[in-house]
């Protein structure tokens, strides 16, 4: 057997090196993905699941009462300004005392934002806002003279500073 033939021979050491390299790549990719998954999402939807389950029926009743009012919410983001208008069932603006807006990402808590909005003369509310493009969950809480604050939640997609 010549030296050239011996160099081309596939041995058990070659197979071992290939297997070690393959599984090293698999394990390192899995560890990287696990790190990013763990660091990007808190994993909690509510602080206390027991308390949230006890409050569920009250939230359903609040939602039904809110739906029965027939009010309509209009949320807009344009030119770095957040605007919100609440109208009743016949289209008149509901005179709310104050409104706050909160924005959160569906999968992380690192960019949560809460904004106190200022009333405009026409009965709507506005506030300056600077959100990055992407998916957000927007919630507006308005003090509109009801027993409970009027709540409006909506998932929005921002592109170039506008709601899509």
PDB file of C-alpha atoms in Angstrom:
ATOM      1  CA  UNK A   1       0.000   0.000   0.000  1.00  0.00           C
ATOM      2  CA  UNK A   2       1.491   3.292  -1.066  1.00  0.00           C
ATOM      3  CA  UNK A   3       1.464   6.506   0.972  1.00  0.00           C
ATOM      4  CA  UNK A   4      -1.082   8.163  -1.397  1.00  0.00           C
ATOM      5  CA  UNK A   5      -3.572   5.318  -0.907  1.00  0.00           C
ATOM      6  CA  UNK A   6      -3.171   5.456   2.841  1.00  0.00           C
ATOM      7  CA  UNK A   7      -3.940   9.209   3.044  1.00  0.00           C
ATOM      8  CA  UNK A   8      -7.304   8.691   1.319  1.00  0.00           C
ATOM      9  CA  UNK A   9      -8.420   5.931   3.631  1.00  0.00           C
ATOM     10  CA  UNK A  10     -11.515   6.727   5.785  1.00  0.00           C
ATOM     11  CA  UNK A  11     -10.893   5.566   9.342  1.00  0.00           C
ATOM     12  CA  UNK A  12     -12.844   5.472  12.563  1.00  0.00           C
ATOM     13  CA  UNK A  13     -11.063   8.642  13.685  1.00  0.00           C
ATOM     14  CA  UNK A  14     -12.475  10.483  10.689  1.00  0.00           C
ATOM     15  CA  UNK A  15     -15.980   9.320  11.559  1.00  0.00           C
ATOM     16  CA  UNK A  16     -15.490  10.328  15.191  1.00  0.00           C
ATOM     17  CA  UNK A  17     -14.353  13.815  14.125  1.00  0.00           C
ATOM     18  CA  UNK A  18     -17.399  14.210  11.850  1.00  0.00           C
ATOM     19  CA  UNK A  19     -19.801  13.083  14.609  1.00  0.00           C
ATOM     20  CA  UNK A  20     -18.215  15.366  17.222  1.00  0.00           C
ATOM     21  CA  UNK A  21     -18.361  18.342  14.829  1.00  0.00           C
ATOM     22  CA  UNK A  22     -21.986  17.624  13.893  1.00  0.00           C
ATOM     23  CA  UNK A  23     -23.237  17.323  17.463  1.00  0.00           C
ATOM     24  CA  UNK A  24     -21.169  20.336  18.549  1.00  0.00           C
ATOM     25  CA  UNK A  25     -23.021  22.441  15.978  1.00  0.00           C
ATOM     26  CA  UNK A  26     -26.415  21.041  17.048  1.00  0.00           C
ATOM     27  CA  UNK A  27     -25.769  21.625  20.757  1.00  0.00           C
ATOM     28  CA  UNK A  28     -24.378  25.141  20.230  1.00  0.00           C
ATOM     29  CA  UNK A  29     -27.376  26.157  18.083  1.00  0.00           C
ATOM     30  CA  UNK A  30     -29.799  24.758  20.675  1.00  0.00           C
ATOM     31  CA  UNK A  31     -28.047  26.581  23.512  1.00  0.00           C
ATOM     32  CA  UNK A  32     -28.058  29.844  21.535  1.00  0.00           C
ATOM     33  CA  UNK A  33     -31.760  29.529  20.749  1.00  0.00           C
ATOM     34  CA  UNK A  34     -32.573  28.661  24.367  1.00  0.00           C
ATOM     35  CA  UNK A  35     -30.645  31.717  25.555  1.00  0.00           C
ATOM     36  CA  UNK A  36     -32.510  34.082  23.208  1.00  0.00           C
ATOM     37  CA  UNK A  37     -35.877  32.520  24.050  1.00  0.00           C
ATOM     38  CA  UNK A  38     -35.250  32.881  27.763  1.00  0.00           C
ATOM     39  CA  UNK A  39     -33.898  36.428  27.576  1.00  0.00           C
ATOM     40  CA  UNK A  40     -36.581  37.833  25.256  1.00  0.00           C
ATOM     41  CA  UNK A  41     -39.813  36.688  26.947  1.00  0.00           C
ATOM     42  CA  UNK A  42     -40.722  36.851  30.606  1.00  0.00           C
ATOM     43  CA  UNK A  43     -42.971  33.806  30.299  1.00  0.00           C
ATOM     44  CA  UNK A  44     -45.656  35.299  32.504  1.00  0.00           C
ATOM     45  CA  UNK A  45     -48.956  36.540  31.178  1.00  0.00           C
ATOM     46  CA  UNK A  46     -50.298  37.542  34.580  1.00  0.00           C
ATOM     47  CA  UNK A  47     -48.581  38.069  37.900  1.00  0.00           C
ATOM     48  CA  UNK A  48     -50.808  35.713  39.873  1.00  0.00           C
ATOM     49  CA  UNK A  49     -52.866  33.095  38.002  1.00  0.00           C
ATOM     50  CA  UNK A  50     -55.141  32.375  40.960  1.00  0.00           C
ATOM     51  CA  UNK A  51     -56.141  36.030  41.379  1.00  0.00           C
ATOM     52  CA  UNK A  52     -56.592  36.397  37.600  1.00  0.00           C
ATOM     53  CA  UNK A  53     -58.925  33.401  37.488  1.00  0.00           C
ATOM     54  CA  UNK A  54     -60.979  34.810  40.379  1.00  0.00           C
ATOM     55  CA  UNK A  55     -61.335  38.143  38.518  1.00  0.00           C
ATOM     56  CA  UNK A  56     -62.356  36.549  35.211  1.00  0.00           C
ATOM     57  CA  UNK A  57     -66.158  36.693  35.673  1.00  0.00           C
ATOM     58  CA  UNK A  58     -65.943  40.347  36.694  1.00  0.00           C
ATOM     59  CA  UNK A  59     -63.949  41.160  33.574  1.00  0.00           C
ATOM     60  CA  UNK A  60     -66.495  39.359  31.390  1.00  0.00           C
ATOM     61  CA  UNK A  61     -69.340  41.330  32.983  1.00  0.00           C
ATOM     62  CA  UNK A  62     -67.392  44.581  32.523  1.00  0.00           C
ATOM     63  CA  UNK A  63     -66.828  43.748  28.840  1.00  0.00           C
ATOM     64  CA  UNK A  64     -70.529  42.962  28.306  1.00  0.00           C
ATOM     65  CA  UNK A  65     -71.566  46.242  29.942  1.00  0.00           C
ATOM     66  CA  UNK A  66     -69.057  48.128  27.806  1.00  0.00           C
ATOM     67  CA  UNK A  67     -70.313  46.440  24.613  1.00  0.00           C
ATOM     68  CA  UNK A  68     -73.941  47.263  25.522  1.00  0.00           C
ATOM     69  CA  UNK A  69     -73.088  50.984  25.528  1.00  0.00           C
ATOM     70  CA  UNK A  70     -72.424  50.863  21.775  1.00  0.00           C
ATOM     71  CA  UNK A  71     -69.467  53.210  22.069  1.00  0.00           C
ATOM     72  CA  UNK A  72     -66.757  53.291  19.397  1.00  0.00           C
ATOM     73  CA  UNK A  73     -63.045  53.911  19.911  1.00  0.00           C
ATOM     74  CA  UNK A  74     -60.815  55.444  17.259  1.00  0.00           C
ATOM     75  CA  UNK A  75     -57.080  55.048  17.784  1.00  0.00           C
ATOM     76  CA  UNK A  76     -54.530  56.630  15.490  1.00  0.00           C
ATOM     77  CA  UNK A  77     -50.779  57.124  15.322  1.00  0.00           C
ATOM     78  CA  UNK A  78     -49.327  59.468  12.748  1.00  0.00           C
ATOM     79  CA  UNK A  79     -46.413  61.873  12.636  1.00  0.00           C
ATOM     80  CA  UNK A  80     -45.275  60.999  16.148  1.00  0.00           C
ATOM     81  CA  UNK A  81     -48.702  61.775  17.633  1.00  0.00           C
ATOM     82  CA  UNK A  82     -51.075  59.345  19.305  1.00  0.00           C
ATOM     83  CA  UNK A  83     -54.748  60.293  19.004  1.00  0.00           C
ATOM     84  CA  UNK A  84     -57.828  58.733  20.586  1.00  0.00           C
ATOM     85  CA  UNK A  85     -61.512  59.546  20.238  1.00  0.00           C
ATOM     86  CA  UNK A  86     -64.430  57.877  22.008  1.00  0.00           C
ATOM     87  CA  UNK A  87     -67.893  58.282  20.465  1.00  0.00           C
ATOM     88  CA  UNK A  88     -71.291  57.086  21.637  1.00  0.00           C
ATOM     89  CA  UNK A  89     -73.795  54.995  19.671  1.00  0.00           C
ATOM     90  CA  UNK A  90     -75.080  57.988  17.677  1.00  0.00           C
ATOM     91  CA  UNK A  91     -71.630  59.399  16.875  1.00  0.00           C
ATOM     92  CA  UNK A  92     -71.289  62.121  19.522  1.00  0.00           C
ATOM     93  CA  UNK A  93     -67.931  62.479  21.247  1.00  0.00           C
ATOM     94  CA  UNK A  94     -67.970  61.098  24.804  1.00  0.00           C
ATOM     95  CA  UNK A  95     -66.544  63.701  27.184  1.00  0.00           C
ATOM     96  CA  UNK A  96     -63.946  61.778  29.148  1.00  0.00           C
ATOM     97  CA  UNK A  97     -62.051  63.382  32.027  1.00  0.00           C
ATOM     98  CA  UNK A  98     -58.724  61.700  31.316  1.00  0.00           C
ATOM     99  CA  UNK A  99     -57.207  58.904  29.302  1.00  0.00           C
ATOM    100  CA  UNK A 100     -54.030  56.873  29.514  1.00  0.00           C
ATOM    101  CA  UNK A 101     -52.520  54.656  26.853  1.00  0.00           C
ATOM    102  CA  UNK A 102     -50.287  51.671  27.437  1.00  0.00           C
ATOM    103  CA  UNK A 103     -48.332  49.823  24.785  1.00  0.00           C
ATOM    104  CA  UNK A 104     -46.609  46.488  25.152  1.00  0.00           C
ATOM    105  CA  UNK A 105     -45.037  43.936  22.889  1.00  0.00           C
ATOM    106  CA  UNK A 106     -46.778  40.537  22.733  1.00  0.00           C
ATOM    107  CA  UNK A 107     -43.602  38.601  23.555  1.00  0.00           C
ATOM    108  CA  UNK A 108     -41.462  40.810  25.766  1.00  0.00           C
ATOM    109  CA  UNK A 109     -41.787  43.290  28.592  1.00  0.00           C
ATOM    110  CA  UNK A 110     -38.670  45.323  27.790  1.00  0.00           C
ATOM    111  CA  UNK A 111     -40.427  48.004  25.711  1.00  0.00           C
ATOM    112  CA  UNK A 112     -43.612  48.517  27.770  1.00  0.00           C
ATOM    113  CA  UNK A 113     -44.770  52.119  27.700  1.00  0.00           C
ATOM    114  CA  UNK A 114     -47.520  54.063  29.477  1.00  0.00           C
ATOM    115  CA  UNK A 115     -48.570  57.542  28.357  1.00  0.00           C
ATOM    116  CA  UNK A 116     -50.920  60.065  29.953  1.00  0.00           C
ATOM    117  CA  UNK A 117     -52.898  61.684  27.147  1.00  0.00           C
ATOM    118  CA  UNK A 118     -54.007  65.319  27.132  1.00  0.00           C
ATOM    119  CA  UNK A 119     -57.550  66.362  26.163  1.00  0.00           C
ATOM    120  CA  UNK A 120     -58.164  68.386  23.006  1.00  0.00           C
ATOM    121  CA  UNK A 121     -60.938  70.992  22.576  1.00  0.00           C
ATOM    122  CA  UNK A 122     -62.929  68.619  20.321  1.00  0.00           C
ATOM    123  CA  UNK A 123     -63.169  65.989  23.104  1.00  0.00           C
ATOM    124  CA  UNK A 124     -60.479  63.688  21.757  1.00  0.00           C
ATOM    125  CA  UNK A 125     -57.130  62.980  23.402  1.00  0.00           C
ATOM    126  CA  UNK A 126     -53.580  63.208  22.074  1.00  0.00           C
ATOM    127  CA  UNK A 127     -50.007  62.632  23.166  1.00  0.00           C
ATOM    128  CA  UNK A 128     -46.576  62.581  21.560  1.00  0.00           C
ATOM    129  CA  UNK A 129     -45.345  59.046  20.984  1.00  0.00           C
ATOM    130  CA  UNK A 130     -42.224  57.341  19.696  1.00  0.00           C
ATOM    131  CA  UNK A 131     -42.727  53.606  19.083  1.00  0.00           C
ATOM    132  CA  UNK A 132     -40.591  51.305  17.009  1.00  0.00           C
ATOM    133  CA  UNK A 133     -42.221  49.543  14.079  1.00  0.00           C
ATOM    134  CA  UNK A 134     -43.687  46.102  14.724  1.00  0.00           C
ATOM    135  CA  UNK A 135     -46.518  44.441  16.608  1.00  0.00           C
ATOM    136  CA  UNK A 136     -47.908  46.105  19.745  1.00  0.00           C
ATOM    137  CA  UNK A 137     -50.848  45.602  22.076  1.00  0.00           C
ATOM    138  CA  UNK A 138     -52.426  48.983  22.741  1.00  0.00           C
ATOM    139  CA  UNK A 139     -54.773  49.584  25.665  1.00  0.00           C
ATOM    140  CA  UNK A 140     -56.576  52.848  26.338  1.00  0.00           C
ATOM    141  CA  UNK A 141     -58.198  53.474  29.722  1.00  0.00           C
ATOM    142  CA  UNK A 142     -60.593  56.438  29.761  1.00  0.00           C
ATOM    143  CA  UNK A 143     -62.371  57.963  32.758  1.00  0.00           C
ATOM    144  CA  UNK A 144     -65.736  58.582  31.088  1.00  0.00           C
ATOM    145  CA  UNK A 145     -68.100  58.986  34.051  1.00  0.00           C
ATOM    146  CA  UNK A 146     -68.923  55.271  34.377  1.00  0.00           C
ATOM    147  CA  UNK A 147     -68.626  53.102  37.490  1.00  0.00           C
ATOM    148  CA  UNK A 148     -65.561  51.484  35.928  1.00  0.00           C
ATOM    149  CA  UNK A 149     -63.062  53.070  33.524  1.00  0.00           C
ATOM    150  CA  UNK A 150     -63.795  52.450  29.846  1.00  0.00           C
ATOM    151  CA  UNK A 151     -61.126  50.103  28.461  1.00  0.00           C
ATOM    152  CA  UNK A 152     -60.221  49.620  24.826  1.00  0.00           C
ATOM    153  CA  UNK A 153     -57.606  47.069  23.737  1.00  0.00           C
ATOM    154  CA  UNK A 154     -56.320  46.408  20.262  1.00  0.00           C
ATOM    155  CA  UNK A 155     -53.383  44.653  18.641  1.00  0.00           C
ATOM    156  CA  UNK A 156     -51.732  47.000  16.168  1.00  0.00           C
ATOM    157  CA  UNK A 157     -48.963  46.764  13.602  1.00  0.00           C
ATOM    158  CA  UNK A 158     -46.819  49.864  13.128  1.00  0.00           C
ATOM    159  CA  UNK A 159     -44.959  50.497   9.879  1.00  0.00           C
ATOM    160  CA  UNK A 160     -43.108  53.762   9.341  1.00  0.00           C
ATOM    161  CA  UNK A 161     -44.805  55.241  12.416  1.00  0.00           C
ATOM    162  CA  UNK A 162     -48.370  54.524  11.258  1.00  0.00           C
ATOM    163  CA  UNK A 163     -50.961  51.895  12.185  1.00  0.00           C
ATOM    164  CA  UNK A 164     -51.457  49.396   9.377  1.00  0.00           C
TER     165      UNK A 164
END
